[in-house]
Amino acid sequence: NDANIRTIAQALVSLGYGNAFVRLGWEHDGDWFWWRATDANTADWVKGFRRVYEIFKAVSSAFRLVWNPNKSSSGGYDTRKSYPGDDRCDVIGVDWYNMYPPAHTKTQWDAQYMQKSGNGSPIGLGAWKEFAVLHGKPLALPEWGQDWGDGNKTTHSGDDPVYIQQVHEFCRTTDVEYESYF
């Protein structure tokens, strides 16, 4: 698909978006997209990301390629395995919704802030910030937001002002490359 990828990059340049942030395989550590990374395909997934990065950069070095996992992975996948390397990633972006589990209080937020999965993958925003710093990359929040529902205490946030305030504070005190509320 090199020609197709090149055509997409060239079209973005021709439309004046040669410096766009490009999220390749967003939320690839979840099980809801066909492009997901798994233990069985991690090497190929990384190889593909690196190849698409090279194609985009050959068209315009101003493109900013974003490695964009979800807050936490599905099925115990170690998201760090899919990191394409510091030489083929411009921004680390995490989609971080207030769910599974939501933080309804400052105490819950604080408990999640540095949280990592059992295999060591980042989950909390502080842990994702730490991962980005470790790799010398800026951190972005390409998608963040509330979850549907009535705000039950275990899975969904509903309309939760504590979460909004905490993400606002995080962005105010952290050099976040960009953020987009969904």
Coordinates of C-alpha atoms in Angstrom, one line a residue:
N1 CA 0.0 0.0 0.0
D2 CA 3.0 2.4 -0.3
A3 CA 1.4 4.2 -3.3
N4 CA -1.9 4.6 -1.5
I5 CA -0.2 6.0 1.6
R6 CA 2.0 8.3 -0.5
T7 CA -1.1 9.6 -2.3
I8 CA -2.8 10.4 1.0
A9 CA 0.2 12.3 2.3
Q10 CA 0.5 14.2 -1.0
A11 CA -3.2 15.1 -0.9
L12 CA -2.8 16.5 2.6
V13 CA 0.2 18.6 1.4
S14 CA -1.8 19.8 -1.6
L15 CA -4.6 20.9 0.7
G16 CA -2.2 22.8 2.9
Y17 CA -1.9 20.2 5.7
G18 CA 1.7 19.1 5.2
N19 CA 2.3 19.8 8.9
A20 CA -0.7 17.8 10.2
F21 CA -0.6 15.5 13.2
V22 CA -1.3 12.0 11.8
R23 CA -2.6 9.4 14.2
L24 CA -1.6 6.0 12.7
G25 CA -3.7 3.1 14.0
W26 CA -5.3 5.0 16.8
E27 CA -6.4 3.0 19.9
H28 CA -4.5 0.0 18.4
D29 CA -4.2 -1.6 21.8
G30 CA -8.0 -2.1 22.0
D31 CA -10.0 -5.0 20.5
W32 CA -12.6 -2.9 18.7
F33 CA -10.6 -2.0 15.5
W34 CA -9.3 -4.4 12.8
W35 CA -5.9 -2.7 12.9
R36 CA -5.3 -3.6 16.5
A37 CA -1.9 -4.8 17.8
T38 CA -1.7 -8.2 19.4
D39 CA 1.0 -10.4 20.8
A40 CA 0.8 -12.4 17.5
N41 CA 1.2 -9.4 15.2
T42 CA 3.2 -6.9 17.2
A43 CA 6.4 -7.2 15.0
D44 CA 4.4 -6.6 11.8
W45 CA 2.3 -3.8 13.4
V46 CA 5.5 -2.0 14.4
K47 CA 7.1 -2.6 11.0
G48 CA 3.9 -1.2 9.3
F49 CA 3.9 1.9 11.5
R50 CA 7.6 2.6 10.8
R51 CA 7.0 2.2 7.1
V52 CA 4.1 4.6 7.0
Y53 CA 6.1 7.0 9.0
E54 CA 8.9 6.9 6.5
I55 CA 6.4 7.5 3.6
F56 CA 4.7 10.5 5.2
K57 CA 8.1 12.1 6.2
A58 CA 9.4 11.6 2.6
V59 CA 6.4 13.6 1.4
S60 CA 6.7 16.3 4.1
S61 CA 9.1 16.3 6.9
A62 CA 6.7 18.7 8.7
F63 CA 4.1 15.9 9.3
R64 CA 3.9 15.0 13.0
L65 CA 3.3 11.2 13.3
V66 CA 1.5 10.3 16.5
W67 CA 1.7 6.9 18.2
N68 CA -1.8 6.8 19.7
P69 CA -2.8 3.9 22.1
N70 CA -5.9 3.9 24.3
K71 CA -5.7 4.6 28.0
S72 CA -5.4 0.9 28.7
S73 CA -5.2 -2.2 26.5
S74 CA -7.7 -5.0 26.0
G75 CA -6.9 -8.6 27.0
G76 CA -3.7 -7.8 28.9
Y77 CA -1.7 -6.7 25.8
D78 CA 1.5 -4.8 26.8
T79 CA 1.0 -1.6 24.8
R80 CA 4.7 -0.7 25.2
K81 CA 5.5 -3.6 22.7
S82 CA 3.9 -1.7 19.9
Y83 CA 6.0 1.5 20.4
P84 CA 7.7 2.1 17.0
G85 CA 10.9 3.5 18.4
D86 CA 12.0 7.0 19.2
D87 CA 13.3 7.4 15.6
R88 CA 9.8 6.8 14.1
C89 CA 7.5 8.6 16.4
D90 CA 7.1 12.4 16.8
V91 CA 4.3 12.5 19.5
I92 CA 3.0 10.0 22.0
G93 CA -0.8 10.5 22.2
V94 CA -3.1 8.6 24.5
D95 CA -6.9 8.5 24.2
W96 CA -7.9 8.9 27.8
Y97 CA -11.6 8.7 28.6
N98 CA -13.1 8.7 32.1
M99 CA -14.1 5.1 32.2
Y100 CA -13.0 1.5 33.1
P101 CA -12.8 2.7 35.8
P102 CA -13.9 6.4 36.0
A103 CA -12.5 8.8 38.5
H104 CA -15.4 10.5 40.3
T105 CA -13.3 12.0 43.1
K106 CA -9.9 13.6 43.5
T107 CA -8.9 10.6 45.6
Q108 CA -9.8 8.2 42.8
W109 CA -8.0 10.5 40.3
D110 CA -4.9 10.5 42.5
A111 CA -5.1 6.7 42.8
Q112 CA -5.2 6.3 39.0
Y113 CA -2.6 9.0 38.2
M114 CA 0.5 6.7 38.2
Q115 CA -1.4 3.5 37.6
K116 CA 0.2 0.8 35.4
S117 CA -1.3 -2.5 34.3
G118 CA 0.0 -5.8 35.7
N119 CA 2.5 -6.0 32.8
G120 CA 3.7 -2.4 33.4
S121 CA 1.9 -0.6 30.6
P122 CA 0.9 2.9 31.5
I123 CA -2.8 3.6 32.4
G124 CA -2.9 6.8 34.5
L125 CA -2.1 10.1 32.9
G126 CA 0.9 10.5 35.1
A127 CA 2.2 7.1 33.9
W128 CA 1.7 8.1 30.3
K129 CA 3.5 11.4 31.0
E130 CA 6.4 9.4 32.5
F131 CA 6.5 7.1 29.4
A132 CA 6.6 10.2 27.0
V133 CA 9.4 11.8 29.1
L134 CA 11.3 8.5 29.1
H135 CA 11.3 8.5 25.3
G136 CA 11.9 12.3 24.9
K137 CA 8.6 12.8 23.2
P138 CA 5.8 15.3 23.7
L139 CA 2.5 14.0 25.1
A140 CA -0.9 14.7 23.5
L141 CA -4.5 13.8 24.4
P142 CA -5.9 13.2 20.9
E143 CA -9.2 12.1 22.5
W144 CA -10.4 12.6 26.0
G145 CA -13.8 13.0 27.5
Q146 CA -16.7 11.8 29.5
D147 CA -18.4 8.5 29.0
W148 CA -22.1 7.9 28.4
G149 CA -24.4 6.7 31.1
D150 CA -25.6 7.8 34.5
G151 CA -22.2 7.8 36.2
N152 CA -22.4 4.4 37.8
K153 CA -19.4 3.9 40.1
T154 CA -17.6 1.1 38.3
T155 CA -17.6 1.6 34.5
H156 CA -19.1 4.9 33.2
S157 CA -18.5 8.5 34.2
G158 CA -21.6 10.3 33.1
D159 CA -21.2 14.1 33.4
D160 CA -18.3 14.3 35.9
P161 CA -16.9 17.8 36.8
V162 CA -14.1 16.3 38.9
Y163 CA -12.6 14.6 35.8
I164 CA -12.9 17.8 33.7
Q165 CA -11.1 19.8 36.4
Q166 CA -8.3 17.2 36.8
V167 CA -7.6 17.0 33.0
H168 CA -7.7 20.8 32.9
E169 CA -5.2 21.0 35.7
F170 CA -3.0 18.3 34.0
C171 CA -3.0 20.2 30.8
R172 CA -2.3 23.5 32.6
T173 CA 0.8 22.1 34.4
T174 CA 2.1 19.7 31.8
D175 CA 3.4 20.6 28.4
V176 CA 0.7 18.9 26.4
E177 CA 1.3 19.1 22.6
Y178 CA -2.4 19.2 21.8
E179 CA -5.7 17.9 23.2
S180 CA -9.1 17.3 21.8
Y181 CA -12.2 16.9 24.0
F182 CA -14.7 14.3 22.6

